[in-house]
Short mmCIF file of C-alpha atoms in Angstrom, two decimals:
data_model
loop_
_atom_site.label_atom_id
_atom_site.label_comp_id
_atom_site.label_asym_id
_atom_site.label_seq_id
_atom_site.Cartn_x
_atom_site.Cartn_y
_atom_site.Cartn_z
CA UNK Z 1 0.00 0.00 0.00
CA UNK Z 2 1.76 3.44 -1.01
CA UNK Z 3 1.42 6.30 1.84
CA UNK Z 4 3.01 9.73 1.69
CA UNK Z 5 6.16 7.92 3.91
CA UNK Z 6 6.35 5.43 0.91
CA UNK Z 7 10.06 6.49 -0.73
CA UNK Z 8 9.46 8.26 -4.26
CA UNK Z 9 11.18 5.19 -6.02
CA UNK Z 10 8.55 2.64 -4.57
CA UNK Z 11 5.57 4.69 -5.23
CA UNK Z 12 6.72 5.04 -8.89
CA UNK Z 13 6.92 1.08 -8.92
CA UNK Z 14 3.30 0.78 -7.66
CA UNK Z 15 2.38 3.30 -10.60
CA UNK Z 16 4.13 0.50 -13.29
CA UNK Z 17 2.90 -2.47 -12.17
CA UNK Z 18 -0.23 -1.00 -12.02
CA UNK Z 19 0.45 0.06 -15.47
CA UNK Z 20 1.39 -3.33 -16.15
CA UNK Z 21 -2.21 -4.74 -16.06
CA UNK Z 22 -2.90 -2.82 -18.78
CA UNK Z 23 -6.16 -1.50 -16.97
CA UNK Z 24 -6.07 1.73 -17.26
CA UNK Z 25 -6.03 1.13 -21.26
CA UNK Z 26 -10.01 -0.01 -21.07
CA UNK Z 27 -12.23 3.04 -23.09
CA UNK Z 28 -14.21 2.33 -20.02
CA UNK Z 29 -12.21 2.67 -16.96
CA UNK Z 30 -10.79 5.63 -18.59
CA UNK Z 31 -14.58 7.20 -19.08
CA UNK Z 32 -14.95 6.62 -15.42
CA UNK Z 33 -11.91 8.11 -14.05
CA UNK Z 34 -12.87 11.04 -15.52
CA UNK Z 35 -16.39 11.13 -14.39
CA UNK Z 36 -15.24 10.15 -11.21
CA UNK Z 37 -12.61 13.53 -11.38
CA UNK Z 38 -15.75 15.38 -12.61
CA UNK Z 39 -17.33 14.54 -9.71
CA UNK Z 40 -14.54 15.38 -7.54
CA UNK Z 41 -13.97 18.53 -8.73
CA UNK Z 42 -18.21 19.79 -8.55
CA UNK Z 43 -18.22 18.63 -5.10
CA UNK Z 44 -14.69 20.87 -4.21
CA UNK Z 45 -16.46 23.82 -5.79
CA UNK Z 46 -16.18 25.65 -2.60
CA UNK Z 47 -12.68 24.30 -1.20
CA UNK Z 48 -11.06 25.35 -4.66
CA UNK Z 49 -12.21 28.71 -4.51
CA UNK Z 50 -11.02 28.94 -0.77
CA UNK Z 51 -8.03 27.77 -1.56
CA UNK Z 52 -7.05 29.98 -4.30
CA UNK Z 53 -8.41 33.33 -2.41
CA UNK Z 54 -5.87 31.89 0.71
CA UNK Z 55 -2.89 31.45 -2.09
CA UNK Z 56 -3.55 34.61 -4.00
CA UNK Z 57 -6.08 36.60 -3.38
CA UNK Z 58 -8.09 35.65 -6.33
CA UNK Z 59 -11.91 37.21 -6.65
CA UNK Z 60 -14.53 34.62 -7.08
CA UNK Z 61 -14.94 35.36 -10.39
CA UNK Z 62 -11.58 35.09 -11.69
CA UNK Z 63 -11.15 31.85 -9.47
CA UNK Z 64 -14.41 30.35 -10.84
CA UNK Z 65 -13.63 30.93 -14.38
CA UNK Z 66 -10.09 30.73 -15.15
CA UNK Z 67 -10.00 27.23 -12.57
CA UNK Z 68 -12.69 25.71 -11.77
CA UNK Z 69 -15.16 26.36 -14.72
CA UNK Z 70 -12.13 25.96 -17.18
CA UNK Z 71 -11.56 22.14 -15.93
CA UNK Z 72 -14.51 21.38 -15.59
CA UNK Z 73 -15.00 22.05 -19.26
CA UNK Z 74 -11.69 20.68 -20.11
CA UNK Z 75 -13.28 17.16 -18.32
CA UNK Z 76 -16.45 18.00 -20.16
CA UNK Z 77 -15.27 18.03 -23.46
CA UNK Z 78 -12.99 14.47 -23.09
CA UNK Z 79 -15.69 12.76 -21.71
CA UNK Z 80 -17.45 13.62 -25.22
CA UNK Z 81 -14.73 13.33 -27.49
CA UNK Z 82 -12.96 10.47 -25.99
CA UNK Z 83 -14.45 7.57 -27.91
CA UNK Z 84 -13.44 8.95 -31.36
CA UNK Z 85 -9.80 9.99 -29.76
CA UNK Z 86 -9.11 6.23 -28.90
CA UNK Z 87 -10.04 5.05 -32.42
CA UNK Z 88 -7.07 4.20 -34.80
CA UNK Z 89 -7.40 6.47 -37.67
CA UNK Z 90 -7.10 4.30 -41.00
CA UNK Z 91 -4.38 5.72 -43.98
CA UNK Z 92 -3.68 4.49 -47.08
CA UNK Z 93 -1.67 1.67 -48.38
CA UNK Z 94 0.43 1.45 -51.35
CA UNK Z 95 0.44 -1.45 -54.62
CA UNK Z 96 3.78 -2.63 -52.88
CA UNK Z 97 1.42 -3.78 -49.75
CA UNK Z 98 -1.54 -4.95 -51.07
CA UNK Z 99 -3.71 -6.35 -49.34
CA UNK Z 100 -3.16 -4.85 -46.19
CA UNK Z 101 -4.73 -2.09 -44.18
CA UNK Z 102 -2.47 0.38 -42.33
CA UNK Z 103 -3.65 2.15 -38.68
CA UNK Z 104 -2.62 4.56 -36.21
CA UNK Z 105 -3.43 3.44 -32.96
CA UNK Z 106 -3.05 6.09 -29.96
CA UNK Z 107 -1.70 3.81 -27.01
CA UNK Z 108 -1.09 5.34 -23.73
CA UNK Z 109 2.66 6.57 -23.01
CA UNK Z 110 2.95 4.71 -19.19
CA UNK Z 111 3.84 6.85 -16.44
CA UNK Z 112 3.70 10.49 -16.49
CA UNK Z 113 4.72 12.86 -14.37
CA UNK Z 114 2.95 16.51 -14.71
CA UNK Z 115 4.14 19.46 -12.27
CA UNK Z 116 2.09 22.33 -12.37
CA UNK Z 117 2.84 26.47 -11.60
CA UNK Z 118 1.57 28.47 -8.38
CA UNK Z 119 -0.14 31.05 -10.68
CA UNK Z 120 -3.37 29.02 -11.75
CA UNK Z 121 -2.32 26.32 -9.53
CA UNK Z 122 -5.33 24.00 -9.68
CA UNK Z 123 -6.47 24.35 -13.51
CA UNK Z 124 -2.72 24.02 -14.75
CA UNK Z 125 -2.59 20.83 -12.81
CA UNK Z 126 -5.94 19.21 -13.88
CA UNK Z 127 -5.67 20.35 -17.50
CA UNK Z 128 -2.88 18.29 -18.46
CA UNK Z 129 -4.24 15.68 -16.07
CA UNK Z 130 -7.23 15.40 -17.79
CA UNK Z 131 -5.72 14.87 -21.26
CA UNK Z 132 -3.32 11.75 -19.50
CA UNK Z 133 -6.12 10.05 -18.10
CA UNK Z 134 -8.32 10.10 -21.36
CA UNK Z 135 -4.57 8.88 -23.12
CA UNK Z 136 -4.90 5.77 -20.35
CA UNK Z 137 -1.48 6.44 -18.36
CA UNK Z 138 -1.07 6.43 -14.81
CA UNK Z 139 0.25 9.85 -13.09
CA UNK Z 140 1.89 11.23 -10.80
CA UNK Z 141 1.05 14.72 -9.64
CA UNK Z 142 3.52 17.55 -8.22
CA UNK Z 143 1.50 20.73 -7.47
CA UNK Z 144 3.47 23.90 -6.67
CA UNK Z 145 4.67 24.16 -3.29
CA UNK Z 146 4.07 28.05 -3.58
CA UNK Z 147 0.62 27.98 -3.83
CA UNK Z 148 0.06 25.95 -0.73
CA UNK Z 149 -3.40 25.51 0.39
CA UNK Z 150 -3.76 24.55 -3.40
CA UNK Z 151 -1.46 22.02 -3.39
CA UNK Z 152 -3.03 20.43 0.28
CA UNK Z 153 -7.01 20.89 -1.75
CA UNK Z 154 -5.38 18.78 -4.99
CA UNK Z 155 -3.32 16.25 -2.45
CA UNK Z 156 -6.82 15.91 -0.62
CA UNK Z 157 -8.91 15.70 -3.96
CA UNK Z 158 -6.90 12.97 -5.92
CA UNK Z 159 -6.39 10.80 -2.88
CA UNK Z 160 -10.09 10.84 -1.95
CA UNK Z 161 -10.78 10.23 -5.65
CA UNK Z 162 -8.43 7.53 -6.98
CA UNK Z 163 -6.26 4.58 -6.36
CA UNK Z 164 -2.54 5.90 -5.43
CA UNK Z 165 -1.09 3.08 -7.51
CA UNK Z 166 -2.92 5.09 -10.55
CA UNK Z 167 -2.79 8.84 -9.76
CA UNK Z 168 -0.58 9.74 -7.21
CA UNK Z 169 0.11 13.61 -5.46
CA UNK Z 170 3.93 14.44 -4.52
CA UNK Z 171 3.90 17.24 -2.44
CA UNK Z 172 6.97 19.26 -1.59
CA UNK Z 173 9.70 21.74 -2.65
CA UNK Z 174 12.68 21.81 -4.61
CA UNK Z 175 14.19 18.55 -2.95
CA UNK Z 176 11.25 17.12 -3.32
CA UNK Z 177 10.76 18.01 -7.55
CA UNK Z 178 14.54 16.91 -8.22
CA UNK Z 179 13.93 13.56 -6.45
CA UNK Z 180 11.43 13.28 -9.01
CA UNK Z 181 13.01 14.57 -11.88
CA UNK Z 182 15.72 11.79 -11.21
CA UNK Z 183 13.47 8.91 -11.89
CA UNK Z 184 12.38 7.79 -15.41
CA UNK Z 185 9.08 8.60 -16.67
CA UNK Z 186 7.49 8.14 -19.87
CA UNK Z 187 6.41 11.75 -19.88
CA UNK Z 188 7.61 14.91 -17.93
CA UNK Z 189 5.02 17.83 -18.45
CA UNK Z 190 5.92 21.38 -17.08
CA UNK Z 191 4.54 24.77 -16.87
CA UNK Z 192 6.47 27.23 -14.81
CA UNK Z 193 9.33 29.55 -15.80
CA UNK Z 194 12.10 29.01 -18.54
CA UNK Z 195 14.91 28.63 -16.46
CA UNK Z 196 13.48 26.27 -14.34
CA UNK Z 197 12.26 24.56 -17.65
CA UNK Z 198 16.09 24.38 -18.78
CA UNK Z 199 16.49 22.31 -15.80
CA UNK Z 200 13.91 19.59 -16.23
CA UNK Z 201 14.47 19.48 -19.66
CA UNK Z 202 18.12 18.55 -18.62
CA UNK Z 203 17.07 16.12 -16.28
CA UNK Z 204 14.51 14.11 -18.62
CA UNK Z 205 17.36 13.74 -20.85
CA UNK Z 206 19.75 11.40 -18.72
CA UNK Z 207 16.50 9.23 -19.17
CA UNK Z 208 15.74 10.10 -23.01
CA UNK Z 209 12.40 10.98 -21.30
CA UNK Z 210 10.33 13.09 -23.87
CA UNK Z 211 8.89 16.58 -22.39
CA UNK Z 212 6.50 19.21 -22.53
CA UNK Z 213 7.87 22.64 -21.72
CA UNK Z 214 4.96 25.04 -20.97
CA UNK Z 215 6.85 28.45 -20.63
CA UNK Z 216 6.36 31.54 -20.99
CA UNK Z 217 8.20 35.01 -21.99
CA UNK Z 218 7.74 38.30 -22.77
CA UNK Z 219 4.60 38.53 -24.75
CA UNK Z 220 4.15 42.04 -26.63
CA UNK Z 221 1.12 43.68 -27.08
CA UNK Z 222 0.94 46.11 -30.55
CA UNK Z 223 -1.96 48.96 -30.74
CA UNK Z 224 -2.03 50.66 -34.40
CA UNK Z 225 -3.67 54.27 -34.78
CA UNK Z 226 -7.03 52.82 -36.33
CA UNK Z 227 -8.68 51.03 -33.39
CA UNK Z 228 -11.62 51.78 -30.81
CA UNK Z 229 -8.97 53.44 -27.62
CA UNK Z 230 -12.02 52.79 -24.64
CA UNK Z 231 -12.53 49.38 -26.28
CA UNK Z 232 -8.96 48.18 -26.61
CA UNK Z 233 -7.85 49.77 -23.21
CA UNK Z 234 -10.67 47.70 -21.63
CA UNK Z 235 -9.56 44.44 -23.07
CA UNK Z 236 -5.47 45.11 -22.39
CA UNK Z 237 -6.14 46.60 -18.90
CA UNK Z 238 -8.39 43.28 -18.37
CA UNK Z 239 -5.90 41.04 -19.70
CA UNK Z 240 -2.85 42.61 -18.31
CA UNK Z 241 -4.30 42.59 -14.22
CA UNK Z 242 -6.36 39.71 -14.17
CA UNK Z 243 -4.83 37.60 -11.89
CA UNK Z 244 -2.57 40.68 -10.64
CA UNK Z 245 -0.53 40.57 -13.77
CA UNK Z 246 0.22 36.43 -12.83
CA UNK Z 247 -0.16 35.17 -16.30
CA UNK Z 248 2.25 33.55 -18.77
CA UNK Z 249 0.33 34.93 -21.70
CA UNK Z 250 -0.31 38.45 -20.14
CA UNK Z 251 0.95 41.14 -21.98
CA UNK Z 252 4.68 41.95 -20.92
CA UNK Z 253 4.92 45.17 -22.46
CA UNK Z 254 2.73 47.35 -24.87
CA UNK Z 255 4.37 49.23 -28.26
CA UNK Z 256 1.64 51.93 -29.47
CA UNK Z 257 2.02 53.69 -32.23
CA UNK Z 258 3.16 57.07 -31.27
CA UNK Z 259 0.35 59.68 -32.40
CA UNK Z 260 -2.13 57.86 -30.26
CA UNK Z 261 0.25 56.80 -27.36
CA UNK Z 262 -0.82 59.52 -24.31
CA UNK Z 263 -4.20 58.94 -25.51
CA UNK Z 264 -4.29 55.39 -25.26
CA UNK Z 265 -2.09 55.76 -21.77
CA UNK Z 266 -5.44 58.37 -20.59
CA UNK Z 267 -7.94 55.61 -21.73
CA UNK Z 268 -5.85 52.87 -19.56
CA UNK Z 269 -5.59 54.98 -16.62
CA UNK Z 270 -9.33 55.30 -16.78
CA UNK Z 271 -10.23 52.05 -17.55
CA UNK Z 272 -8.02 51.01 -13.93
CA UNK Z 273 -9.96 53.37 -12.37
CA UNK Z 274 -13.44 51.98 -13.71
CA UNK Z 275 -12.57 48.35 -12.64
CA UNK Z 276 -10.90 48.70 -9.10
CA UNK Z 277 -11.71 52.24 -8.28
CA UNK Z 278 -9.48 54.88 -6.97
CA UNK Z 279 -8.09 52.65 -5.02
CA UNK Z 280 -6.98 49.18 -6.06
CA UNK Z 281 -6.24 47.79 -2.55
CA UNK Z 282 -9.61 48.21 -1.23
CA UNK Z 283 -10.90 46.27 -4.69
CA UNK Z 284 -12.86 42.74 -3.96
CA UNK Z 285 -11.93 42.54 -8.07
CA UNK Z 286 -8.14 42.34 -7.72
CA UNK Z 287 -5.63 39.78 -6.91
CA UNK Z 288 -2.36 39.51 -4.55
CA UNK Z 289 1.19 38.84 -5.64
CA UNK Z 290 1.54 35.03 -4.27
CA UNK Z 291 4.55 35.33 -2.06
CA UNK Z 292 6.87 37.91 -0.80
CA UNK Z 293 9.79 37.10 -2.57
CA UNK Z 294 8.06 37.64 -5.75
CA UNK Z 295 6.73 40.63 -4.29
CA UNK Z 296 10.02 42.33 -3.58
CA UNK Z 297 11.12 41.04 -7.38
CA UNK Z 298 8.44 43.21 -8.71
CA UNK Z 299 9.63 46.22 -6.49
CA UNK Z 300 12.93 46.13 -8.39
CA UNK Z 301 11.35 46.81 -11.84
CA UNK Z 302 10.27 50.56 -10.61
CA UNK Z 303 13.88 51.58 -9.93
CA UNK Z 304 14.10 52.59 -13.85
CA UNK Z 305 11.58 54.35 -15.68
CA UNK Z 306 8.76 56.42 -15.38
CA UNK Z 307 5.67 55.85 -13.31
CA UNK Z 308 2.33 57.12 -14.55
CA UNK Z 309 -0.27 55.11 -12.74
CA UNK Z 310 -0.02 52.83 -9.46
CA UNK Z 311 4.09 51.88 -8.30
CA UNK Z 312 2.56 51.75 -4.79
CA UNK Z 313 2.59 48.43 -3.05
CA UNK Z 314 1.54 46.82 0.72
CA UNK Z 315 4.33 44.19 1.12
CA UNK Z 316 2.31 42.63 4.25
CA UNK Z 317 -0.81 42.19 2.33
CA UNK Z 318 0.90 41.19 -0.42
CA UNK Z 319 -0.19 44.18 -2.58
CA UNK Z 320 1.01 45.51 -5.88
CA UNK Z 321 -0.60 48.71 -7.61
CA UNK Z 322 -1.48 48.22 -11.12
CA UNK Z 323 1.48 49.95 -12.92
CA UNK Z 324 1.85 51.96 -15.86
CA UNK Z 325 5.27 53.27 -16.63
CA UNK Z 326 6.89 54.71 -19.86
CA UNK Z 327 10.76 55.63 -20.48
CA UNK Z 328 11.76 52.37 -19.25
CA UNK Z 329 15.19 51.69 -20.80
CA UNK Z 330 15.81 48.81 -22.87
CA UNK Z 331 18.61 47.40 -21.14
CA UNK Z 332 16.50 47.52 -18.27
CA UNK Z 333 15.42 44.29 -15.77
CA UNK Z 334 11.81 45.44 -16.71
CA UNK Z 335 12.30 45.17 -20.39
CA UNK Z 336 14.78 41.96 -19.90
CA UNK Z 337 13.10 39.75 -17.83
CA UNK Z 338 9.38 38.30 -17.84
CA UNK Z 339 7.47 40.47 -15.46
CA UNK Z 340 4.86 38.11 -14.12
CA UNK Z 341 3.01 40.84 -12.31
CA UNK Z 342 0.78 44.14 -12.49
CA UNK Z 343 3.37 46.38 -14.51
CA UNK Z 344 3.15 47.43 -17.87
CA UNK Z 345 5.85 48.75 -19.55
CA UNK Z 346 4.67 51.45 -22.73
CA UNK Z 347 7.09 52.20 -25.31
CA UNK Z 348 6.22 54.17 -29.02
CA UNK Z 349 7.19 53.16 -32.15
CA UNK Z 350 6.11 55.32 -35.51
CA UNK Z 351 6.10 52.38 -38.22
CA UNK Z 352 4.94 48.57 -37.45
CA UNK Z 353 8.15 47.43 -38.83
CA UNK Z 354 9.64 49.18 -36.04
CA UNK Z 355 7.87 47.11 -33.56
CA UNK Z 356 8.14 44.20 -35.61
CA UNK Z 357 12.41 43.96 -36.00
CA UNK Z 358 12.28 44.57 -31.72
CA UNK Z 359 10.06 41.52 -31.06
CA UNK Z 360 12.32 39.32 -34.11
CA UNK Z 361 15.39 40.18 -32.08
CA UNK Z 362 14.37 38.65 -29.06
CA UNK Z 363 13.67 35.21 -27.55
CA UNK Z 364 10.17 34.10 -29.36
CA UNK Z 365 7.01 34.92 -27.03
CA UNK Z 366 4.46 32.96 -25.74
CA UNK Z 367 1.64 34.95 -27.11
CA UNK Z 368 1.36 37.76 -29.36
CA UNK Z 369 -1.07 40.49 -29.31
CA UNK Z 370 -1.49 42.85 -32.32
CA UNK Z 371 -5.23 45.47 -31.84
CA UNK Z 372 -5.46 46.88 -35.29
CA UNK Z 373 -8.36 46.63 -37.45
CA UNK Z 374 -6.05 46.31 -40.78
CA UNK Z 375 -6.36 43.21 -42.43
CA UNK Z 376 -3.09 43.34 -44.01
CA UNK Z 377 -1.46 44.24 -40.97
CA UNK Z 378 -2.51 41.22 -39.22
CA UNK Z 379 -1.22 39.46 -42.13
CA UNK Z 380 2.06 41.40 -41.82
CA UNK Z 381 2.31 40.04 -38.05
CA UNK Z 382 1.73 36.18 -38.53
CA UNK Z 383 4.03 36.40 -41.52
CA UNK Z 384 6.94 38.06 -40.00
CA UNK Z 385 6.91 37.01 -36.35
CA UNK Z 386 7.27 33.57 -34.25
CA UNK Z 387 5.40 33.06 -31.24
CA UNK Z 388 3.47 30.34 -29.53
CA UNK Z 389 0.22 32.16 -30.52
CA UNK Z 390 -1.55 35.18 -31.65
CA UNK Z 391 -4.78 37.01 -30.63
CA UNK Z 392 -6.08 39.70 -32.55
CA UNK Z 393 -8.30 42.79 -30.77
CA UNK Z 394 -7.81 41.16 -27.71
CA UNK Z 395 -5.46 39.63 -24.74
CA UNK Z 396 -5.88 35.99 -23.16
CA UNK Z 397 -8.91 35.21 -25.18
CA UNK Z 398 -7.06 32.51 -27.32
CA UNK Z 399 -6.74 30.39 -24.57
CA UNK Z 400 -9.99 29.66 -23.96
CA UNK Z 401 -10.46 28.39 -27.42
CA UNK Z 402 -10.16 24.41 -26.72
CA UNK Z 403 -9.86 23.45 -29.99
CA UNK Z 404 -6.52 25.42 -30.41
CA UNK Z 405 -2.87 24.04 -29.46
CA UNK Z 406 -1.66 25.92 -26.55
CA UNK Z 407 2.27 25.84 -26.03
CA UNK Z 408 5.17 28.43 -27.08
CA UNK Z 409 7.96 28.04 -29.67
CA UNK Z 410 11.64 28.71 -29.12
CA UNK Z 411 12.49 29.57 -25.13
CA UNK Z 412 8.57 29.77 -24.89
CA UNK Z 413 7.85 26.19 -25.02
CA UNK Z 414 8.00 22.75 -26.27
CA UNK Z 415 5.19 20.93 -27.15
CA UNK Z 416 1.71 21.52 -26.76
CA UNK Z 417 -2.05 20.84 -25.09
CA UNK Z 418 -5.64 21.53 -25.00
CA UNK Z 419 -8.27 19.83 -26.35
CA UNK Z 420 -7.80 16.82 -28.20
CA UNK Z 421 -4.14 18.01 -28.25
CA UNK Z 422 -3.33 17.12 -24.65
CA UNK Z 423 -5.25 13.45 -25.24
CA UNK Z 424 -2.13 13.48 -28.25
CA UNK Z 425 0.70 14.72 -26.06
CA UNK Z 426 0.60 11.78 -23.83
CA UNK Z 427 -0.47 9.42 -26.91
CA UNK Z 428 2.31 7.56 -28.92
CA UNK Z 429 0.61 7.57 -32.19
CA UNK Z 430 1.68 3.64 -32.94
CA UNK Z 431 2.06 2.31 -36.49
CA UNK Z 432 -0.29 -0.54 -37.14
CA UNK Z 433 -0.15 -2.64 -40.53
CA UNK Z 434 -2.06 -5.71 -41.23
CA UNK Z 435 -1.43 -8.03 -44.02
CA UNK Z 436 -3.35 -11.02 -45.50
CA UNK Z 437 -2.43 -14.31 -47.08
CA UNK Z 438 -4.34 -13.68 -50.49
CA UNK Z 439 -3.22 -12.42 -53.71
CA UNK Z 440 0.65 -12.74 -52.66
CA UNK Z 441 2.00 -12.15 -55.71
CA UNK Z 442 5.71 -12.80 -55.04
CA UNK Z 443 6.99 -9.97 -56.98
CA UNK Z 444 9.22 -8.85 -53.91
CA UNK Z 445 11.05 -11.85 -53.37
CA UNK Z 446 14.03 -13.72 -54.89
CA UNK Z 447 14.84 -14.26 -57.65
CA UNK Z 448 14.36 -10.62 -58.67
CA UNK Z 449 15.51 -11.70 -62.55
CA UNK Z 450 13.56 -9.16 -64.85
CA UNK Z 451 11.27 -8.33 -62.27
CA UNK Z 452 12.49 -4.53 -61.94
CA UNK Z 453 11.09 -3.70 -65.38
CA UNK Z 454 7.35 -4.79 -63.99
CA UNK Z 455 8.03 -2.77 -60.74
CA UNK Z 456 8.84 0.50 -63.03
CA UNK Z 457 6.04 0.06 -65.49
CA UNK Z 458 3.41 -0.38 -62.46
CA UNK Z 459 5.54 2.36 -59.80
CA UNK Z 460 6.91 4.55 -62.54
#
């Protein structure tokens, strides 16, 4: 029987020979697991939501959405694509095989190990989850240690839900994640920052372990001269503080072009003002940096640069202003490193190509966000940039969109999920050919003789 004093190399045994039965394979078991996690997460509604207000402040709303709604959905939308996911998908054979019908059959990868971020620390674990259950693999879980009550909620949920020789929660910190990271899995997935990504990507490789890097960067955010100002400072100022700014696809830093830039900083300013009031702290609507240490990271990013709106902070409530600043130098740690908070860097440019060569000679973003109403200038943007993925008129919306691949490109990511695409990440797409005994014409065998002449008059 595994317990949480079971060592990390036993547990991981359990999870194999478990694996070993081949039981979690069954289209059936796997449609009950995640009924059963259905279940499990409805009947947490109010635990989740306690959790992530303890962790980081999070309003209802945003909690209810962005987590708990957004699984649910996620476990929603396997439970009624599953059946055609599992089906091998038919392709064509050539004359040199005939008769024989080819297949690829998705088969579950084995164990997988997915360890999620403290930002949205309960739907970035049950996501992925999700998509290795439907694939049939057994899991092991390792929630962020940051985002504590969070972690305890998912430790409590998955043990109360499932067998630990199936799905299994790790808690713990650093020691704890590189214990793990030294075993063999079949599948590492991880979301959380690009250094830290470097490192299990190193680790996975002393086991030729494949991986799924969910990163992040900094993702710009274009505004041309021809767009609705109220309308697109509504959606950027929503996009950029939800969550207090703790987003990998938030918008890092915002290029306007420069005839409309003080107007478009005015209609921000406003809009800030509209959706927390005059003052932010006092807001039910806004979140709380998670820890102190990231806290007193953000404070560092004032030192250069120009403050227009917020730069004020409450380091025992865990409060950060939402920021606006402009004359932030290039060279600066705001304009180096990912923010991950409520500060928004504004810089001008006077000709999209301007904007376009400073993104192309950096590391490739996450997301991309271009507001401009100009067909060909959206055209321009997917043509001549690389990033995980691009949203037009808007900020986060793209992720919401199950059908679409989420993941980065470059330093932003490897690999990808959502939808049917996480079922496919922990998949190995297996090559399947059948043959029959009929109509063996023995063309490819010895003696070959003049038998090349038939092969190019029926292959060309």
């Amino acid at each position: 029987m595994i317990s949480t004093e079971t060592p990390i190399s036993d547990r991981l045994q359990c999870l194999r020979q478990f694996f070993a039965t081949q039981q979690t394979q069954s289209l059936t078991y796997r449609i009950e697991q995640l009924q059963k996690l259905k279940n499990a997460i409805r009947s947490h509604e109010s635990a989740i939501l306690t959790a992530l207000e303890s962790d980081l402040g999070k309003p209802v709303l945003e909690a209810y959405l962005a987590e708990f709604r957004a699984s649910l959905s996620d476990v929603d939308y396997a439970l009624k694509n599953i059946k055609s996911w599992v089906k091998p998908k038919r392709v064509s054979t050539s004359l040199m095989q005939f008769p024989a019908k080819a297949t690829i059959q998705p088969e579950p990868l084995g164990v997988v190990l997915i360890i999620s971020p403290w930002n949205y620390p309960f739907s970035l674990m049950m996501q992925p989850l999700i998509g290795a259950i439907a694939a049939g693999n057994c899991v092991v879980l390792k929630p962020s240690e940051i985002a504590l009550e969070t972690s305890k909620l998912i430790h409590k949920l998955i043990a109360n839900t499932f067998s630990p020789e199936y799905i299994t929660v790790i808690e713990g910190g650093v020691d704890i994640s590189q214990a793990l990271l030294a075993e063999k899995f079949d599948h590492i997935f991880f979301t959380g920052g690009t250094e830290i990504g470097r490192q299990v990507m190193q680790a996975a490789a002393h086991h030729l372990t494949p991986v799924t890097l969910e990163l992040g960067g900094k993702s710009p955010c274009i505004v041309e001269d021809d767009v609705n100002l109220k309308e697109t400072a509504k959606r950027i100022v929503w996009g950029k503080f939800l969550n207090a700014g703790q987003t990998c696809i938030a918008p890092d830093y915002l290029f306007v072009k420069r005839s409309i830039k003080q107007a478009l900083i005015q209609a921000l300013q406003e809009t800030i003002t509209d959706y927390y009031g005059e003052n932010p702290a006092e807001s039910p609507d806004y979140a709380r940096i998670v820890s102190d240490r990231h806290l007193n990271r953000l404070t560092t990013f004032l030192q250069e640069g120009t403050i227009m709106t917020g730069g004020d902070y409450d380091a025992e409530n865990r409060y950060f202003a939402p920021t606006l600043m402009i004359d932030v130098p290039l060279d600066a740690p705001a304009m180096q490193e990912e923010i991950f908070g409520p500060i928004l860097p504004i810089l001008a440019y006077d000709n999209l190509n301007e904007a376009i060569a400073f993104i192309n000679q950096r590391p490739k973003p996450l997301a991309l966000y271009l507001f401009s109403n100009d067909t060909a200038k959206q055209e321009q943007i997917l043509m001549a940039t690389s990033s995980g993925g691009v949203c037009f008129n808007d900020t986060i919306m793209q992720v919401g969109v199950t059908d679409l691949p989420f993941g980065g490109v470059g330093q932003s990511g490897i690999g990808a999920y959502h939808g049917k695409t996480t079922f496919e990440t922990f998949s190995h797409q297996k090559s399947v050919l059948r043959r029959y005994f009929q109509l063996e014409f023995n063309l490819r065998f010895p003696p070959y003789q003049d038998k090349i002449n038939l092969f190019k008059k029926f292959l060309g």
